[in-house]
mmCIF file of C-alpha atoms in Angstrom:
data_model
loop_
_atom_site.group_PDB
_atom_site.id
_atom_site.type_symbol
_atom_site.label_atom_id
_atom_site.label_comp_id
_atom_site.label_asym_id
_atom_site.label_seq_id
_atom_site.Cartn_x
_atom_site.Cartn_y
_atom_site.Cartn_z
ATOM 1 C CA MET A 1 9.648 10.803 -41.268
ATOM 2 C CA ASP A 2 6.921 9.507 -38.973
ATOM 3 C CA THR A 3 7.744 8.935 -35.318
ATOM 4 C CA VAL A 4 6.692 5.735 -33.611
ATOM 5 C CA GLU A 5 4.849 6.312 -30.344
ATOM 6 C CA GLN A 6 6.121 4.119 -27.528
ATOM 7 C CA ALA A 7 3.409 1.933 -26.050
ATOM 8 C CA SER A 8 2.713 2.218 -22.328
ATOM 9 C CA PRO A 9 3.150 -0.918 -20.169
ATOM 10 C CA GLN A 10 -0.650 -1.095 -19.740
ATOM 11 C CA GLN A 11 -1.540 -1.013 -23.428
ATOM 12 C CA GLY A 12 -3.594 -4.088 -24.261
ATOM 13 C CA ARG A 13 -3.488 -5.255 -20.624
ATOM 14 C CA ASN A 14 -6.110 -4.832 -17.916
ATOM 15 C CA LEU A 15 -3.810 -3.229 -15.344
ATOM 16 C CA LYS A 16 -4.537 -0.641 -12.651
ATOM 17 C CA PRO A 17 -2.201 1.689 -10.722
ATOM 18 C CA PRO A 18 -0.295 -0.008 -7.873
ATOM 19 C CA TYR A 19 -1.078 0.561 -4.216
ATOM 20 C CA PRO A 20 1.506 -1.109 -1.972
ATOM 21 C CA SER A 21 3.546 1.126 0.307
ATOM 22 C CA TYR A 22 5.971 2.988 -1.968
ATOM 23 C CA THR A 23 8.650 2.424 0.675
ATOM 24 C CA SER A 24 8.177 -1.341 0.289
ATOM 25 C CA PHE A 25 8.530 -1.055 -3.483
ATOM 26 C CA ARG A 26 11.668 1.075 -3.226
ATOM 27 C CA ASN A 27 13.198 -1.226 -0.625
ATOM 28 C CA TYR A 28 12.731 -4.228 -2.898
ATOM 29 C CA ILE A 29 14.429 -2.448 -5.808
ATOM 30 C CA LYS A 30 17.266 -1.623 -3.399
ATOM 31 C CA LYS A 31 17.451 -5.264 -2.344
ATOM 32 C CA LEU A 32 17.753 -6.347 -5.984
ATOM 33 C CA SER A 33 20.551 -3.822 -6.500
ATOM 34 C CA GLU A 34 22.454 -5.393 -3.605
ATOM 35 C CA THR A 35 21.869 -9.022 -4.622
ATOM 36 C CA ILE A 36 20.783 -10.309 -8.028
ATOM 37 C CA ILE A 37 17.744 -10.056 -10.279
ATOM 38 C CA PRO A 38 16.072 -13.486 -10.410
ATOM 39 C CA SER A 39 15.179 -15.003 -13.772
ATOM 40 C CA GLU A 40 11.503 -14.779 -12.849
ATOM 41 C CA ILE A 41 9.632 -12.457 -10.483
ATOM 42 C CA ASP A 42 7.160 -14.912 -8.975
ATOM 43 C CA ARG A 43 5.735 -15.392 -5.505
ATOM 44 C CA SER A 44 8.697 -17.468 -4.348
ATOM 45 C CA VAL A 45 11.215 -14.609 -4.626
ATOM 46 C CA PHE A 46 9.455 -12.639 -1.873
ATOM 47 C CA GLY A 47 10.185 -15.214 0.812
ATOM 48 C CA ASN A 48 7.726 -15.502 3.689
ATOM 49 C CA GLN A 49 5.941 -12.210 3.040
ATOM 50 C CA SER A 50 2.156 -12.147 3.250
ATOM 51 C CA GLY A 51 0.048 -13.033 0.243
ATOM 52 C CA THR A 52 -1.323 -9.479 0.125
ATOM 53 C CA TYR A 53 2.168 -7.971 0.097
ATOM 54 C CA ILE A 54 3.281 -10.276 -2.714
ATOM 55 C CA SER A 55 0.203 -9.629 -4.852
ATOM 56 C CA LEU A 56 0.561 -5.864 -4.503
ATOM 57 C CA MET A 57 4.261 -5.940 -5.342
ATOM 58 C CA ILE A 58 3.785 -8.115 -8.434
ATOM 59 C CA GLY A 59 0.961 -5.782 -9.469
ATOM 60 C CA ALA A 60 3.338 -2.822 -9.234
ATOM 61 C CA PHE A 61 5.971 -4.635 -11.318
ATOM 62 C CA GLU A 62 3.347 -5.393 -13.970
ATOM 63 C CA TRP A 63 2.043 -1.815 -14.011
ATOM 64 C CA PHE A 64 5.480 -0.342 -14.667
ATOM 65 C CA GLY A 65 6.378 -2.988 -17.239
ATOM 66 C CA LEU A 66 9.203 -4.292 -15.069
ATOM 67 C CA ILE A 67 8.105 -7.852 -15.869
ATOM 68 C CA ASP A 68 6.373 -9.277 -18.920
ATOM 69 C CA ASP A 69 3.374 -11.608 -19.229
ATOM 70 C CA THR A 70 5.513 -14.562 -18.117
ATOM 71 C CA ASN A 71 6.902 -12.690 -15.064
ATOM 72 C CA THR A 72 10.296 -12.444 -16.745
ATOM 73 C CA PRO A 73 12.249 -9.276 -15.806
ATOM 74 C CA THR A 74 12.350 -6.691 -18.583
ATOM 75 C CA GLN A 75 15.096 -4.270 -19.516
ATOM 76 C CA LYS A 76 13.150 -1.589 -17.612
ATOM 77 C CA LEU A 77 13.683 -3.476 -14.372
ATOM 78 C CA ARG A 78 17.365 -4.015 -15.123
ATOM 79 C CA ASN A 79 17.773 -0.302 -15.852
ATOM 80 C CA LEU A 80 15.954 0.727 -12.668
ATOM 81 C CA VAL A 81 17.972 -1.639 -10.483
ATOM 82 C CA ALA A 82 21.263 -0.609 -12.113
ATOM 83 C CA ALA A 83 20.402 3.062 -11.541
ATOM 84 C CA PHE A 84 19.598 2.691 -7.844
ATOM 85 C CA GLU A 85 23.005 3.954 -6.711
ATOM 86 C CA GLY A 86 23.122 6.664 -9.369
ATOM 87 C CA GLY A 87 20.433 7.952 -11.723
ATOM 88 C CA TYR A 88 17.487 6.320 -9.932
ATOM 89 C CA GLU A 89 15.531 9.590 -9.823
ATOM 90 C CA SER A 90 15.680 10.043 -13.586
ATOM 91 C CA GLU A 91 14.916 6.373 -14.301
ATOM 92 C CA LEU A 92 11.922 6.427 -11.958
ATOM 93 C CA LYS A 93 10.593 9.624 -13.516
ATOM 94 C CA GLY A 94 10.637 7.955 -16.925
ATOM 95 C CA LEU A 95 8.708 4.965 -15.572
ATOM 96 C CA LEU A 96 6.087 7.205 -13.980
ATOM 97 C CA ASN A 97 5.629 9.241 -17.133
ATOM 98 C CA ASP A 98 5.313 6.100 -19.268
ATOM 99 C CA SER A 99 2.847 4.426 -16.919
ATOM 100 C CA TYR A 100 0.496 7.156 -15.661
ATOM 101 C CA ASP A 101 -1.508 8.875 -18.357
ATOM 102 C CA ILE A 102 -2.344 11.634 -15.870
ATOM 103 C CA LEU A 103 1.346 12.616 -16.064
ATOM 104 C CA ARG A 104 1.902 11.801 -19.703
ATOM 105 C CA ASP A 105 -1.170 13.741 -20.831
ATOM 106 C CA LYS A 106 -0.647 16.506 -18.236
ATOM 107 C CA LYS A 107 -4.092 16.004 -16.676
ATOM 108 C CA ILE A 108 -2.952 17.621 -13.430
ATOM 109 C CA ASP A 109 -0.336 20.134 -12.342
ATOM 110 C CA LEU A 110 1.555 18.511 -9.486
ATOM 111 C CA LYS A 111 2.590 21.871 -8.030
ATOM 112 C CA THR A 112 -0.878 23.451 -7.971
ATOM 113 C CA GLY A 113 -3.224 20.446 -8.021
ATOM 114 C CA THR A 114 -5.600 19.609 -5.183
ATOM 115 C CA GLU A 115 -6.769 16.567 -3.265
ATOM 116 C CA ALA A 116 -10.153 16.704 -5.017
ATOM 117 C CA GLN A 117 -8.549 16.765 -8.465
ATOM 118 C CA ILE A 118 -6.215 13.838 -7.864
ATOM 119 C CA SER A 119 -9.026 11.853 -6.224
ATOM 120 C CA LYS A 120 -11.238 12.303 -9.295
ATOM 121 C CA LEU A 121 -8.468 11.136 -11.621
ATOM 122 C CA PHE A 122 -7.836 7.989 -9.591
ATOM 123 C CA ARG A 123 -11.564 7.260 -9.349
ATOM 124 C CA ASP A 124 -11.453 7.192 -13.134
ATOM 125 C CA TYR A 125 -9.033 4.277 -12.765
ATOM 126 C CA GLY A 126 -11.797 2.497 -10.837
ATOM 127 C CA TYR A 127 -10.606 3.041 -7.270
ATOM 128 C CA SER A 128 -12.573 4.089 -4.192
ATOM 129 C CA GLY A 129 -12.363 3.960 -0.387
ATOM 130 C CA SER A 130 -9.090 2.979 1.270
ATOM 131 C CA THR A 131 -7.697 1.575 -1.992
ATOM 132 C CA LEU A 132 -8.081 5.025 -3.560
ATOM 133 C CA THR A 133 -6.068 6.488 -0.681
ATOM 134 C CA LYS A 134 -3.298 3.895 -0.997
ATOM 135 C CA ALA A 135 -3.007 4.228 -4.796
ATOM 136 C CA ILE A 136 -2.707 8.020 -4.564
ATOM 137 C CA SER A 137 -0.217 7.763 -1.675
ATOM 138 C CA PHE A 138 1.985 5.443 -3.739
ATOM 139 C CA PHE A 139 1.796 7.758 -6.753
ATOM 140 C CA LEU A 140 2.628 10.943 -4.841
ATOM 141 C CA SER A 141 5.470 9.348 -2.867
ATOM 142 C CA ALA A 142 6.962 7.997 -6.097
ATOM 143 C CA CYS A 143 6.618 11.410 -7.759
ATOM 144 C CA LYS A 144 8.487 13.081 -4.907
ATOM 145 C CA ASP A 145 11.221 10.440 -5.059
ATOM 146 C CA ALA A 146 11.488 11.049 -8.810
ATOM 147 C CA GLY A 147 12.135 14.748 -8.282
ATOM 148 C CA TYR A 148 8.710 16.116 -9.176
ATOM 149 C CA GLN A 149 7.628 19.173 -7.223
ATOM 150 C CA VAL A 150 4.416 18.208 -5.423
ATOM 151 C CA GLY A 151 2.383 21.086 -3.968
ATOM 152 C CA GLU A 152 1.024 21.186 -0.429
ATOM 153 C CA HIS A 153 -2.595 20.908 -1.603
ATOM 154 C CA LEU A 154 -1.977 17.714 -3.555
ATOM 155 C CA LYS A 155 -2.389 14.845 -1.133
ATOM 156 C CA ALA A 156 -4.221 11.572 -0.696
ATOM 157 C CA PRO A 157 -7.645 11.704 0.937
ATOM 158 C CA ALA A 158 -8.045 10.192 4.379
ATOM 159 C CA PRO A 159 -9.318 6.609 4.126
ATOM 160 C CA PRO A 160 -12.863 5.946 5.346
ATOM 161 C CA ARG A 161 -13.016 5.028 9.000
ATOM 162 C CA ASN A 162 -14.551 1.751 10.105
ATOM 163 C CA GLY A 163 -16.630 1.953 13.247
ATOM 164 C CA PRO A 164 -19.962 2.990 14.718
ATOM 165 C CA SER A 165 -21.698 6.095 13.425
ATOM 166 C CA LYS A 166 -21.400 9.191 15.586
ATOM 167 C CA GLY A 167 -23.894 11.806 16.607
ATOM 168 C CA LYS A 168 -23.250 15.505 17.118
ATOM 169 C CA ARG A 169 -19.865 16.652 18.421
ATOM 170 C CA GLY A 170 -18.349 13.237 17.780
ATOM 171 C CA ARG A 171 -20.393 11.436 20.466
ATOM 172 C CA PRO A 172 -21.664 7.927 19.705
ATOM 173 C CA ALA A 173 -25.267 7.852 18.517
ATOM 174 C CA LYS A 174 -27.788 6.493 21.009
ATOM 175 C CA ASN A 175 -28.253 3.231 19.135
ATOM 176 C CA SER A 176 -24.500 2.573 19.181
ATOM 177 C CA ALA A 177 -24.223 3.324 22.893
ATOM 178 C CA THR A 178 -27.191 1.108 23.681
ATOM 179 C CA GLN A 179 -25.667 -1.713 21.674
ATOM 180 C CA THR A 180 -22.332 -1.315 23.481
ATOM 181 C CA GLU A 181 -24.013 -1.477 26.900
ATOM 182 C CA SER A 182 -25.941 -4.529 25.779
ATOM 183 C CA ASP A 183 -22.746 -6.245 24.642
ATOM 184 C CA GLN A 184 -21.093 -5.567 27.991
ATOM 185 C CA ASP A 185 -24.078 -7.060 29.826
ATOM 186 C CA ASN A 186 -23.940 -10.211 27.699
ATOM 187 C CA PRO A 187 -20.527 -11.864 28.138
ATOM 188 C CA LYS A 188 -21.485 -14.745 25.846
ATOM 189 C CA LYS A 189 -20.912 -12.444 22.858
ATOM 190 C CA SER A 190 -17.216 -12.229 23.838
ATOM 191 C CA ASP A 191 -16.714 -15.958 24.283
ATOM 192 C CA PRO A 192 -14.016 -17.291 21.948
ATOM 193 C CA ALA A 193 -14.848 -19.628 19.117
ATOM 194 C CA PRO A 194 -13.820 -23.275 19.613
ATOM 195 C CA GLY A 195 -10.051 -23.651 19.343
ATOM 196 C CA MET A 196 -9.442 -19.902 19.683
ATOM 197 C CA THR A 197 -7.927 -17.771 22.451
ATOM 198 C CA VAL A 198 -9.059 -14.198 23.101
ATOM 199 C CA ILE A 199 -6.302 -11.805 24.212
ATOM 200 C CA PRO A 200 -7.873 -8.657 25.721
ATOM 201 C CA ILE A 201 -6.368 -5.232 24.992
ATOM 202 C CA GLY A 202 -7.191 -2.629 27.624
ATOM 203 C CA LEU A 203 -7.960 0.797 26.116
ATOM 204 C CA HIS A 204 -8.122 3.732 28.512
ATOM 205 C CA GLY A 205 -11.462 5.527 28.497
ATOM 206 C CA MET A 206 -13.210 3.176 26.070
ATOM 207 C CA GLN A 207 -14.350 -0.385 25.609
ATOM 208 C CA ASP A 208 -11.519 -2.925 25.594
ATOM 209 C CA GLY A 209 -10.387 -4.490 22.344
ATOM 210 C CA ALA A 210 -9.237 -8.057 21.753
ATOM 211 C CA ILE A 211 -7.096 -10.191 19.457
ATOM 212 C CA HIS A 212 -8.330 -13.679 18.540
ATOM 213 C CA LEU A 213 -5.716 -16.365 17.817
ATOM 214 C CA PRO A 214 -5.736 -20.170 17.553
ATOM 215 C CA SER A 215 -5.048 -21.844 20.886
ATOM 216 C CA ASN A 216 -2.531 -24.392 19.587
ATOM 217 C CA LEU A 217 0.109 -22.140 18.021
ATOM 218 C CA SER A 218 3.686 -23.369 18.049
ATOM 219 C CA LYS A 219 6.467 -21.067 19.263
ATOM 220 C CA LYS A 220 7.419 -20.190 15.682
ATOM 221 C CA GLN A 221 3.789 -19.541 14.722
ATOM 222 C CA TRP A 222 3.338 -17.372 17.827
ATOM 223 C CA GLU A 223 6.378 -15.252 16.952
ATOM 224 C CA TYR A 224 5.060 -14.827 13.409
ATOM 225 C CA ALA A 225 1.597 -13.841 14.719
ATOM 226 C CA VAL A 226 3.150 -11.217 17.021
ATOM 227 C CA LYS A 227 5.080 -9.659 14.127
ATOM 228 C CA MET A 228 2.020 -9.676 11.873
ATOM 229 C CA ALA A 229 -0.184 -8.115 14.564
ATOM 230 C CA LYS A 230 2.388 -5.379 15.178
ATOM 231 C CA PHE A 231 2.636 -4.579 11.478
ATOM 232 C CA ILE A 232 -1.144 -4.545 10.950
ATOM 233 C CA LEU A 233 -1.839 -2.356 13.989
ATOM 234 C CA GLU A 234 0.882 0.134 13.012
ATOM 235 C CA ASN A 235 -0.307 0.446 9.412
ATOM 236 C CA TYR A 236 -4.095 -0.083 9.566
ATOM 237 C CA HIS A 237 -4.955 3.629 9.832
ATOM 238 C CA GLN A 238 -2.869 5.038 6.997
ATOM 239 C CA GLU A 239 -3.789 8.646 7.804
ATOM 240 C CA PHE A 240 -1.637 8.356 10.964
ATOM 241 C CA ASP A 241 1.480 7.454 8.969
ATOM 242 C CA ASP A 242 3.987 9.276 6.811
ATOM 243 C CA ASP A 243 4.531 6.891 3.899
ATOM 244 C CA GLU A 244 8.208 7.788 3.741
ATOM 245 C CA ASP A 245 8.724 6.660 7.354
ATOM 246 C CA GLN A 246 6.353 3.706 7.311
ATOM 247 C CA THR A 247 7.810 0.441 8.618
ATOM 248 C CA THR A 248 7.357 -2.199 5.955
ATOM 249 C CA ILE A 249 6.507 -5.814 6.454
ATOM 250 C CA GLU A 250 9.651 -6.641 4.512
ATOM 251 C CA GLU A 251 11.726 -5.001 7.235
ATOM 252 C CA GLU A 252 9.828 -6.834 9.992
ATOM 253 C CA PHE A 253 10.805 -10.204 8.589
#
């Protein structure tokens, strides 16, 4: 008797591996287990979260087949939510195996694999730069939560740094230093745009930074901007954070 191979959630769909914070994803599943699964997982069910957060979360739900083409929750989502207080590890492992061909086809040994190997596999999905780092971080954190043994050499690469090029021994190249001195001598370059306020941030031993915000914010908008700035600054450099301890934007609001 022939066996019928179960289709992966991505079959026939142009989906790519998710890359929100895994903690955010897990927290939302926990929230559903404590409340109720809505009849449709659309942008409105995430409240006042940022557009980026919502897009990444919906992308993760699509990748795992937790919602269908009409954003309707599937039985996979109901099973995962129901298992959160008991059996979540096993349910999550099944989702990972169904969704990632690198697990299903045993393309890497999680216990002995390396950063270079996992990076190559995720580049094959079409990722690069900081998105590559985030997608691998999500995958590895989920694998650990599902009970997989992940070796010490298997980790996400550090995301590329944004900033001026550096010369030998980490010192700024001459062109960068000259440009910095020129900027300091020309205050017009720091003048705010019309309708904007510049809030300076003093940084010991280096050039000051600044945050630009509209001048006419209401009290509520100001409070929201403060929370957003705090979240962005804490999570911008992902290599400084342990994904398991990362504060999520969901928790901030």
